Short mmCIF file of C-alpha atoms (C1' of nucleotides) in Angstrom, two decimals:
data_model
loop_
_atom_site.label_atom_id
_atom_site.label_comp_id
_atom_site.label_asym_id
_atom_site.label_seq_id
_atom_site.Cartn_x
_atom_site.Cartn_y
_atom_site.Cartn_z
CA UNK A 1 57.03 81.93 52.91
CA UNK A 2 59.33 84.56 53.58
CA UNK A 3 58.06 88.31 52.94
CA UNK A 4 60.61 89.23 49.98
CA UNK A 5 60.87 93.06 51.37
CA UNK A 6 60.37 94.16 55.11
CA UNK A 7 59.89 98.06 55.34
CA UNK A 8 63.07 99.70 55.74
CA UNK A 9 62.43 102.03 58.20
CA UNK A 10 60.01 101.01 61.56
CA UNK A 11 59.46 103.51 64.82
CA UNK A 12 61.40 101.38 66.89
CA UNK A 13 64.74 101.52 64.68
CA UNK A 14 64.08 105.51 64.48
CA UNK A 15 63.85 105.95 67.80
CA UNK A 16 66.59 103.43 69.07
CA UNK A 17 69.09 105.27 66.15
CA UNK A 18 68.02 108.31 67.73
CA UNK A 19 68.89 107.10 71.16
CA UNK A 20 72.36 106.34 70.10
CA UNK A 21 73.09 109.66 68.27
CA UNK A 22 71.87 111.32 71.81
CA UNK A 23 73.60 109.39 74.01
CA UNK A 24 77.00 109.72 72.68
CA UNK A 25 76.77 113.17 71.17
CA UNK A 26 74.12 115.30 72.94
CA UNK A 27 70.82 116.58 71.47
CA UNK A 28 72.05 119.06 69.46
CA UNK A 29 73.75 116.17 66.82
CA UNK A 30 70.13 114.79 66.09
CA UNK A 31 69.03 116.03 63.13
CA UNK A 32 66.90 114.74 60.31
CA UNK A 33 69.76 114.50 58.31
CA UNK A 34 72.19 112.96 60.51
CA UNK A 35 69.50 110.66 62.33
CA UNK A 36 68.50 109.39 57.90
CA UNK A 37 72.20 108.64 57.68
CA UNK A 38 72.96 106.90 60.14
CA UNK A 39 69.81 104.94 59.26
CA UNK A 40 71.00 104.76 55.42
CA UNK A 41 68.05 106.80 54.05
CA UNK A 42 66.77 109.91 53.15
CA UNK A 43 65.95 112.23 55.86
CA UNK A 44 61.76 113.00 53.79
CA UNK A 45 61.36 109.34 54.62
CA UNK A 46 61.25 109.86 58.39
CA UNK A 47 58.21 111.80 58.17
CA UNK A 48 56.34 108.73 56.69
CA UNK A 49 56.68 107.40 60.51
CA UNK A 50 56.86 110.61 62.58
CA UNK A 51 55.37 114.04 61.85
CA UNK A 52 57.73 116.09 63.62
CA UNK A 53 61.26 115.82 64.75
CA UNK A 54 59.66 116.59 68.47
CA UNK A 55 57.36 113.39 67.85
CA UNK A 56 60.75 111.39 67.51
CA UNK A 57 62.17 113.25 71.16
CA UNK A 58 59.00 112.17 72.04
CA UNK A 59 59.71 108.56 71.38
CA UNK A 60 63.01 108.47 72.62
CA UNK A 61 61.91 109.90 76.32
CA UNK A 62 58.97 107.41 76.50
CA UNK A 63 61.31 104.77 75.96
CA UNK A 64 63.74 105.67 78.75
CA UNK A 65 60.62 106.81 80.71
CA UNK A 66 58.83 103.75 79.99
CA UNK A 67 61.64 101.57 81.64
CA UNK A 68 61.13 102.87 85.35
CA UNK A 69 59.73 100.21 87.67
CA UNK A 70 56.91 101.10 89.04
CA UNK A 71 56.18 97.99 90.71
CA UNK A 72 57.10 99.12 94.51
CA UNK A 73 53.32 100.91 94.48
CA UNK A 74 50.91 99.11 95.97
CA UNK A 75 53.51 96.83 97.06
CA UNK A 76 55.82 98.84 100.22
CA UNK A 77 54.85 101.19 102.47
CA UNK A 78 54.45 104.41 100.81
CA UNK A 79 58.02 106.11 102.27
CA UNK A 80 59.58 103.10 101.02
CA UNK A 81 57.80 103.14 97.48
CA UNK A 82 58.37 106.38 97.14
CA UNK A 83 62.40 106.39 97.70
CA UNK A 84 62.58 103.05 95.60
CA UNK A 85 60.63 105.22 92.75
CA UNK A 86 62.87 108.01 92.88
CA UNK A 87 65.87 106.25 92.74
CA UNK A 88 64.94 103.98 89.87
CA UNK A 89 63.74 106.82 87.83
CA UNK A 90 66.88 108.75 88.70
CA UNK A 91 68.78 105.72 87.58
CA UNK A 92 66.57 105.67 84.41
CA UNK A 93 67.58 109.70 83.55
CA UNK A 94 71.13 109.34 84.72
CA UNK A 95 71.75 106.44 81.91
CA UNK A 96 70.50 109.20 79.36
CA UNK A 97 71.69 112.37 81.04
CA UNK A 98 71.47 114.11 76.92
CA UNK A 99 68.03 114.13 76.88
CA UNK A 100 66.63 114.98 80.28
CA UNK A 101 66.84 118.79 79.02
CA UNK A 102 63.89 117.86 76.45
CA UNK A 103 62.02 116.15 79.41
CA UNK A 104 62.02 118.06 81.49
CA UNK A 105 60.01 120.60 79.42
CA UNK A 106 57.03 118.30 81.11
CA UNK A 107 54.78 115.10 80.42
CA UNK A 108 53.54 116.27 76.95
CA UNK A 109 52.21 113.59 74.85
CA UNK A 110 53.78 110.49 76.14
CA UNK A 111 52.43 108.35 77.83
CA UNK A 112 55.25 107.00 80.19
CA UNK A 113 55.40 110.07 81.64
CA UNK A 114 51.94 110.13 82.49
CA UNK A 115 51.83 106.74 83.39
CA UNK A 116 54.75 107.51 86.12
CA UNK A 117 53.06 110.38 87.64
CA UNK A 118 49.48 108.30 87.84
CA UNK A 119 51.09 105.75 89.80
CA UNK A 120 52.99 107.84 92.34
CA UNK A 121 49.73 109.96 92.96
CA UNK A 122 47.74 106.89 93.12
CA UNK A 123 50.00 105.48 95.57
CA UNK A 124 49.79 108.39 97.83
CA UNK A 125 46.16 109.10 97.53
CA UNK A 126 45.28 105.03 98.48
CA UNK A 127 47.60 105.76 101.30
CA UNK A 128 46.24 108.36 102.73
CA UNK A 129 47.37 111.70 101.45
CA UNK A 130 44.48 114.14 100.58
CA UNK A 131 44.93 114.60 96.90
CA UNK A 132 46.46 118.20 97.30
CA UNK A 133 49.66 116.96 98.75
CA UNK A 134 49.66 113.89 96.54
CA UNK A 135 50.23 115.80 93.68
CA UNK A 136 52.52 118.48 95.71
CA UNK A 137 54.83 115.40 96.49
CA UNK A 138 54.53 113.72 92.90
CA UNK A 139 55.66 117.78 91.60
CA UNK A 140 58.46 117.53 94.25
CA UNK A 141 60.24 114.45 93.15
CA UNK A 142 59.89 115.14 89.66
CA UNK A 143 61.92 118.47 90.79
CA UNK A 144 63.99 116.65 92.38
CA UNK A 145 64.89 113.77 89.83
CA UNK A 146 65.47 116.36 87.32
CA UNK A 147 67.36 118.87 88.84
CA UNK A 148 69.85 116.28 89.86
CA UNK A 149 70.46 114.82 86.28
CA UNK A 150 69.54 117.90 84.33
CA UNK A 151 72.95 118.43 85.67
CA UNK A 152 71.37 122.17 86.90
CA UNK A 153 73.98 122.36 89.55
CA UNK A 154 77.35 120.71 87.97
CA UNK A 155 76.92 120.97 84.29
CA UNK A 156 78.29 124.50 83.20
CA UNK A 157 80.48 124.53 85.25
CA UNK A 158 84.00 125.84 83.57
CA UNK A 159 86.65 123.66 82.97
CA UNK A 160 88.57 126.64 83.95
CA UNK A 161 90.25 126.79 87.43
CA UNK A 162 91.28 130.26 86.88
CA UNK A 163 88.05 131.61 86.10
CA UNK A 164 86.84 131.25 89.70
CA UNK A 165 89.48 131.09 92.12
CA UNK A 166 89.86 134.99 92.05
CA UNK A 167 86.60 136.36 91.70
CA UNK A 168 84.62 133.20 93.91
CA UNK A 169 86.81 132.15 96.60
CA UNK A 170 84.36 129.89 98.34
CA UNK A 171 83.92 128.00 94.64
CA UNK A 172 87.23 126.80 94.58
CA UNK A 173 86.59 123.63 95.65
CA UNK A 174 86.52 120.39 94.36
CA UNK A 175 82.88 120.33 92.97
CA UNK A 176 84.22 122.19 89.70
CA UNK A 177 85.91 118.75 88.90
CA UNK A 178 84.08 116.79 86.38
CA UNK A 179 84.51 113.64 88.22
CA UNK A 180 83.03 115.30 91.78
CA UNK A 181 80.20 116.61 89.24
CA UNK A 182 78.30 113.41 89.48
CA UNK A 183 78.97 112.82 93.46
CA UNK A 184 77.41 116.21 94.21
CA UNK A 185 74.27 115.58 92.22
CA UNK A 186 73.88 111.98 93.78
CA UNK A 187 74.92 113.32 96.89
CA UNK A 188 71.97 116.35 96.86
CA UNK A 189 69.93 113.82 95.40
CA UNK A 190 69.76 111.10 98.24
CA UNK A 191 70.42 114.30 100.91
CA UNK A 192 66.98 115.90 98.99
CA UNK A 193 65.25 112.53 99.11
CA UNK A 194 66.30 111.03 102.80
CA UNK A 195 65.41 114.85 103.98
CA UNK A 196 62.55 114.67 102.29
CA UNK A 197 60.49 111.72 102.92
CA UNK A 198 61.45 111.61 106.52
CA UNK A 199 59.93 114.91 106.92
CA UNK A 200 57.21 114.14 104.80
CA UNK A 201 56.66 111.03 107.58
CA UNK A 202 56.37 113.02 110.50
CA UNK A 203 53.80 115.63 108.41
CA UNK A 204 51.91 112.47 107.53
CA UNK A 205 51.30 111.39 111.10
CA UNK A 206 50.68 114.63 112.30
CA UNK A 207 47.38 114.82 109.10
CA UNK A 208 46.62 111.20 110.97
CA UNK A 209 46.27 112.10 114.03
CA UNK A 210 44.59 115.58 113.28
CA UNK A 211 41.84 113.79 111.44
CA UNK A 212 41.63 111.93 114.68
CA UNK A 213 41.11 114.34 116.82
CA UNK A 214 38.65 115.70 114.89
CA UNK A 215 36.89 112.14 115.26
CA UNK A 216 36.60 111.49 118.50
CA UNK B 1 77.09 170.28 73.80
CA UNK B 2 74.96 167.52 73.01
CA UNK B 3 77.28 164.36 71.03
CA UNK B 4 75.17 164.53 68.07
CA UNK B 5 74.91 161.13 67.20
CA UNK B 6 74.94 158.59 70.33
CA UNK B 7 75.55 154.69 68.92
CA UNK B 8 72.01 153.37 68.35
CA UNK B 9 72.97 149.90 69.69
CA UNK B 10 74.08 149.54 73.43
CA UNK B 11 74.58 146.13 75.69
CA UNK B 12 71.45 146.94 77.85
CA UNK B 13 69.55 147.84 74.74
CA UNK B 14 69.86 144.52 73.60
CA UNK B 15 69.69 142.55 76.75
CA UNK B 16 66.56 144.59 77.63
CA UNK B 17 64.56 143.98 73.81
CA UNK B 18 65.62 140.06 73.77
CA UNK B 19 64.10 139.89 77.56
CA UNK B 20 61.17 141.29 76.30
CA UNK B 21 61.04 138.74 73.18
CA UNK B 22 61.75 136.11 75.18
CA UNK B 23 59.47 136.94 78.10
CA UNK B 24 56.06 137.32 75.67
CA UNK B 25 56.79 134.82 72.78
CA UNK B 26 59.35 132.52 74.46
CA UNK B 27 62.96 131.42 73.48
CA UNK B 28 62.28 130.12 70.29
CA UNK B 29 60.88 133.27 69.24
CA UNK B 30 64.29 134.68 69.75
CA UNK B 31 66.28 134.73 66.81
CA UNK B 32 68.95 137.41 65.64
CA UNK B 33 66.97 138.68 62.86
CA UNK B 34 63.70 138.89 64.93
CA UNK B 35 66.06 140.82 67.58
CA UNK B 36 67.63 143.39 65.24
CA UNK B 37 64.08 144.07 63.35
CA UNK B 38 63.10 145.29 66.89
CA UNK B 39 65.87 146.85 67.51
CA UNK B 40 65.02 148.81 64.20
CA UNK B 41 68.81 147.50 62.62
CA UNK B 42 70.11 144.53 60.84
CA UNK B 43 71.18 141.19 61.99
CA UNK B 44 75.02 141.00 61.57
CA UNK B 45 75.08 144.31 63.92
CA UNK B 46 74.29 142.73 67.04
CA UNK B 47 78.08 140.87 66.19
CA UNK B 48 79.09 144.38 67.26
CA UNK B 49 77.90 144.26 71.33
CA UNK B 50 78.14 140.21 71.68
CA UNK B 51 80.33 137.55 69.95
CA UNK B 52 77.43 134.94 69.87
CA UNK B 53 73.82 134.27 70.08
CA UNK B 54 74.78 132.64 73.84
CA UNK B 55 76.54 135.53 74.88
CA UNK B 56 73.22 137.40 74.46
CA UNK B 57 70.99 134.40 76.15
CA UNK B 58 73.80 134.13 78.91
CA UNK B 59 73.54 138.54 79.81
CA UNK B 60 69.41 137.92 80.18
CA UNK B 61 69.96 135.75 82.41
CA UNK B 62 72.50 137.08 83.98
CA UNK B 63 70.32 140.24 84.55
CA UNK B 64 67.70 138.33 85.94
CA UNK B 65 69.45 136.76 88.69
CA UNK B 66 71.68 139.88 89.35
CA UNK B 67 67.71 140.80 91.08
CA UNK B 68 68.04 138.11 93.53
CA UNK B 69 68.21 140.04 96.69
CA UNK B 70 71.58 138.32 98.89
CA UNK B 71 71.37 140.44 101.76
CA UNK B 72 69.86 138.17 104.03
CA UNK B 73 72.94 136.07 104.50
CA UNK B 74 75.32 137.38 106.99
CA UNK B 75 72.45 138.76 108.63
CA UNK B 76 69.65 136.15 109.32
CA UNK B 77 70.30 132.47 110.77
CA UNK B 78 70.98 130.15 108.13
CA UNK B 79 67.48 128.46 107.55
CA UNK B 80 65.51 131.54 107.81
CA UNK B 81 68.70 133.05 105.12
CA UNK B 82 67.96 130.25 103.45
CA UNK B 83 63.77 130.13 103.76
CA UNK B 84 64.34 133.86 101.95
CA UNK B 85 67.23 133.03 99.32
CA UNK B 86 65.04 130.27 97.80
CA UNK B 87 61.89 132.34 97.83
CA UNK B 88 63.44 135.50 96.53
CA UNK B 89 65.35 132.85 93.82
CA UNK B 90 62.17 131.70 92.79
CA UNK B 91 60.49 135.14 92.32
CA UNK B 92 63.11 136.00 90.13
CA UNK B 93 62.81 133.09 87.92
CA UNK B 94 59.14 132.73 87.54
CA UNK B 95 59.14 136.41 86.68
CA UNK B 96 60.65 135.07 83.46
CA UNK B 97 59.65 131.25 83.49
CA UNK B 98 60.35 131.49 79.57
CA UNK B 99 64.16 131.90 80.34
CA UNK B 100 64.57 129.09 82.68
CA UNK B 101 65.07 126.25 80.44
CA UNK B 102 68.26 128.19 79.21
CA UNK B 103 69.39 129.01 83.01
CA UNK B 104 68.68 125.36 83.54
CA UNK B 105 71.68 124.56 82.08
CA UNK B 106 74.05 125.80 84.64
CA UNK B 107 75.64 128.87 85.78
CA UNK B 108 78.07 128.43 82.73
CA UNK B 109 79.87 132.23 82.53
CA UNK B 110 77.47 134.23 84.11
CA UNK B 111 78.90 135.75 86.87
CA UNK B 112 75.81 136.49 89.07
CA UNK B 113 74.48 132.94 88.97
CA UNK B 114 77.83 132.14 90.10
CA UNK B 115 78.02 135.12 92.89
CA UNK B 116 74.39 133.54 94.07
CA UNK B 117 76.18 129.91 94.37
CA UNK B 118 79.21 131.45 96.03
CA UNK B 119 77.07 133.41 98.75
CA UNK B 120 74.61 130.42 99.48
CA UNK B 121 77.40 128.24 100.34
CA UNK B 122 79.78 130.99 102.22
CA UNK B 123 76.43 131.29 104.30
CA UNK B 124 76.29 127.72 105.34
CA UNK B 125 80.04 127.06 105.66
CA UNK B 126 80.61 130.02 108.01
CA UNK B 127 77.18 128.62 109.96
CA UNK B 128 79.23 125.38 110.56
CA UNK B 129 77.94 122.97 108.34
CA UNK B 130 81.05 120.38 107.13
CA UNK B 131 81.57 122.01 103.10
CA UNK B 132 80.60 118.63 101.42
CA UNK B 133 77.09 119.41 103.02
CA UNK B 134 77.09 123.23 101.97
CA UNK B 135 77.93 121.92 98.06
CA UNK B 136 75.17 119.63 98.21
CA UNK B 137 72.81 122.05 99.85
CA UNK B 138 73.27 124.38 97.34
CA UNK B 139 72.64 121.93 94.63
CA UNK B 140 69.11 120.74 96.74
CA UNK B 141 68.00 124.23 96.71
CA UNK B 142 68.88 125.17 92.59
CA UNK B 143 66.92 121.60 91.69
CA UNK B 144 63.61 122.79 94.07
CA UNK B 145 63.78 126.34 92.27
CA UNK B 146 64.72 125.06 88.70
CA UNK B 147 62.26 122.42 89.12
CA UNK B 148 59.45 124.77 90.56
CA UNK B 149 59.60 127.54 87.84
CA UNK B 150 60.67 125.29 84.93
CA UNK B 151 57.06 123.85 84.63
CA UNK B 152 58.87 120.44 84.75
CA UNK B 153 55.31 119.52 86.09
CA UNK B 154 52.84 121.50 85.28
CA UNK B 155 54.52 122.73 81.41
CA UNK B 156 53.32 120.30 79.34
CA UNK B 157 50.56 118.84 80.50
CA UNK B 158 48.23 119.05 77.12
CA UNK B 159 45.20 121.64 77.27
CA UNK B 160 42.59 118.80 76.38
CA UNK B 161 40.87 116.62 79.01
CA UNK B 162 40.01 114.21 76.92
CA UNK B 163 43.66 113.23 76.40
CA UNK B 164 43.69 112.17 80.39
CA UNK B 165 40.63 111.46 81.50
CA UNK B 166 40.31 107.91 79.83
CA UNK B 167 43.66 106.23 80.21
CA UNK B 168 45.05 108.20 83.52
CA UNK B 169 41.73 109.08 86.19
CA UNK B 170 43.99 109.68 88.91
CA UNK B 171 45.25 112.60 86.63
CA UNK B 172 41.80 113.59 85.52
CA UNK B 173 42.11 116.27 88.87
CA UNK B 174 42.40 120.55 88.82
CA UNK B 175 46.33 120.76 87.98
CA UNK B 176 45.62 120.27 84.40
CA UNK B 177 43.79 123.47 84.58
CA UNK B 178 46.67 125.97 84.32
CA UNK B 179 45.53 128.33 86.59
CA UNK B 180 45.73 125.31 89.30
CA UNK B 181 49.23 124.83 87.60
CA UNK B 182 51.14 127.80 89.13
CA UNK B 183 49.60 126.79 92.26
CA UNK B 184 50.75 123.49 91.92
CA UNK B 185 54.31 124.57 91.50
CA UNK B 186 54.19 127.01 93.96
CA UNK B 187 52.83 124.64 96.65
CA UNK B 188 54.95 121.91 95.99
CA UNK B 189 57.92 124.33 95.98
CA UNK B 190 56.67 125.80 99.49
CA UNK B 191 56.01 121.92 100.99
CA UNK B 192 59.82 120.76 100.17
CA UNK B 193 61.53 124.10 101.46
CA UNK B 194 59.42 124.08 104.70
CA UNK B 195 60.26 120.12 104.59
CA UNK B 196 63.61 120.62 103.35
CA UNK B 197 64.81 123.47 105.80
CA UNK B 198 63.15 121.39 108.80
CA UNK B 199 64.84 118.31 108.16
CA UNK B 200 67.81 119.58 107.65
CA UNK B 201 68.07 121.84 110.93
CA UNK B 202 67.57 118.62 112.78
CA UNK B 203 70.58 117.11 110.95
CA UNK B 204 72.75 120.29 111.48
CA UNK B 205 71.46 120.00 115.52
CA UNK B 206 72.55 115.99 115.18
CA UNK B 207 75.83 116.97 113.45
CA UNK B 208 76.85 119.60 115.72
CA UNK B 209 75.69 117.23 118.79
CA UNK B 210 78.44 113.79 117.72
CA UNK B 211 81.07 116.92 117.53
CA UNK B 212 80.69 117.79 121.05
CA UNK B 213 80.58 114.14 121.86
CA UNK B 214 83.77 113.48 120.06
CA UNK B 215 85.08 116.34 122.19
CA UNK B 216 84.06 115.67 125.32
"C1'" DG C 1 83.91 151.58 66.04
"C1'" DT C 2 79.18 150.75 64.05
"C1'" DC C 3 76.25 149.43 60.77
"C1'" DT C 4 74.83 147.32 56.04
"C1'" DA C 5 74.81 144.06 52.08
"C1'" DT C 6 75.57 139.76 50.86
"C1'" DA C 7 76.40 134.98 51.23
"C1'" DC C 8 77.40 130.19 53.09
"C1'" DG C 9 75.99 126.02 55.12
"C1'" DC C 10 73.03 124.18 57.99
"C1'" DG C 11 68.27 123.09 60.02
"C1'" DG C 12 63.06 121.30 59.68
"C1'" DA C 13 59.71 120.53 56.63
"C1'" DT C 14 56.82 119.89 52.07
"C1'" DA C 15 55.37 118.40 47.11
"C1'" DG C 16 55.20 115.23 43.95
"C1'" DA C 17 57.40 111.47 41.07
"C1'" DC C 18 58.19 106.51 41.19
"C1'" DG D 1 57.37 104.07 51.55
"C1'" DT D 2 61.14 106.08 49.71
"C1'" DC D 3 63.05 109.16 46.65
"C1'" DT D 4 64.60 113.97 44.44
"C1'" DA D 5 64.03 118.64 44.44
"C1'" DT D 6 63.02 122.51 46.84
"C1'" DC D 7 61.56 126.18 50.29
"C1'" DC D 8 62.38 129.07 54.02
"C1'" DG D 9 64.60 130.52 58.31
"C1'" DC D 10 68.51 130.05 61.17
"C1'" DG D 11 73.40 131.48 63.16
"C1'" DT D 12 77.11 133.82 61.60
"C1'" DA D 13 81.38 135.12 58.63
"C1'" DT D 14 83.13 138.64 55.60
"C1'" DA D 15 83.73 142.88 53.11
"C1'" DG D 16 83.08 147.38 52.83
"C1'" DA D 17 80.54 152.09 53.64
"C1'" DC D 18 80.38 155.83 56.96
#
DNA sequence: GTCTATACGCGGATAGAC
DNA sequence: GTCTATCCGCGTATAGAC
């Protein structure tokens, strides 16, 4: 007994359209228009399945959100949870570099992104961390994930040698090349992260044995 | 002998009135029309002063970080230079958080953001770290005072408990109160520079340490 | 050189017919 | 649930007045 007519139009073939159109042309080329098009329908009908264009961004960053393991927490050691977490939700970003400017606006309304920072905060609270640094930490990661794909430091960059070599001699190096663009934001990345949870190691020994002290 | 009539429209005129827009109603509110009405003119004459909407969005910000104080390298050691870059950096931005998601997007053609990158990594380079470090140093620093001012934690998060307190209690805590959300930023920026800047004196100590063994 | 009037082609979004 | 028709605001190009 086959249904004769299955809607046209679902959330999940919205948003996965929508993915596409971002991923291969940047954020600016989704429009209701274009993203009804491609989807071989009128762009009025998308708002029988999402109010807002921003509902549909939404969507789309869940999804990619929603895909980060977070199955390290409450498995490893929280050092090691926390640099397997960073790196698989850098991985997640990285594969979708278009739309990390729209996430990183914040957590909003979806739920992944919520989800995400729950568990890393959980983790670190059940670890030990008083709940002031355990959402100081979750904040720092979160910078540090999206700095490094928002492409803050290699984006924008000019294709255009001769626009620095005179006025910023110590630019003219070979981070201006696209292909070096990615290297220096991995590279800061794992620098940031390595730097960062080692140090955070020592400061979490030195709260241990503090409380200790205080104890005996 | 006054010039009788002096043009009505200047670059700083501009620059100063979309700062202002931008600054109490935020980017969006920032549209050419909205711009000239203030500026007591219409639209098309702004086409005058700058070439595009950008060109306008890229001189605000370019104003902004022209502010950030660069004295302090050539004159301080490079982690206190650097302690005081970042903090003066981020004073300057969250001044104008509003702005930040545009600055986000790189240095692109404004000349003081690239001025600030050039002086950061002269500073490190002529301290003796190897240049690939410098680049990536750099980058660490722009994703800890991007990610600091651009809300990218505490933007966003809705202004109803409710919304939290069922699916997420580990969230269910004071940043969600936005007066707790500046001082979530702020702490979690001031816990990775301290962290940061630690960790990475120890690596410069290490670094310069296998030199002299290689030498000796 | 500076400003105005006007207009084009887009964008997001709505109302109401089928 | 999808359509057609439509609204309004946007960035900006152009032509012409001063």
């Amino acid at each position: 007994m086959v249904r004769p007519r299955q809607p046209i139009l679902t959330r999940a073939r919205i948003v996965h359209v929508a993915t596409t159109i971002i991923d291969a042309e940047g954020l600016d080329a989704l429009s209701m228009r274009r993203l009804a098009t491609e989807l071989e329908v009128r762009a009025p009908s998308l708002y029988n399945h999402f109010a807002t264009k921003e509902e549909i961004l939404d969507a789309v960053g869940d999804a990619i959100i929603a895909e980060v393991d977070l199955s390290m927490f409450g498995r490893d050691e929280w050092p090691d949870a926390l640099r397997a977490w960073a790196r698989a939700y850098r991985a997640a970003l990285s594969a979708h570099p278009n739309i990390v400017p729209f996430l990183a606006r914040g957590p909003g309304r979806r739920p992944a992104a919520l989800r995400l920072a729950d568990a890393v905060y959980g983790c670190l609270v059940d670890a030990g961390w008083p709940p002031g640094y355990a959402t100081r930490i979750g904040a720092l990661m979160r910078y540090l994930v999206a700095g490094s794909t928002l492409g803050s430091f290699s984006l924008g960059f000019v294709d255009d040698p001769e626009f620095y070599a005179a006025a910023y001699p110590h630019l003219a190096d070979a981070h201006r090349l696209p292909e070096h663009r990615q290297q220096v934001d991995e590279g800061a990345f794992e620098l940031g992260l390595d730097t960062l949870v080692a140090g955070l190691t020592v400061r979490f020994d030195e709260l241990a044995r503090s409380r200790t002290g205080t104890l005996s």
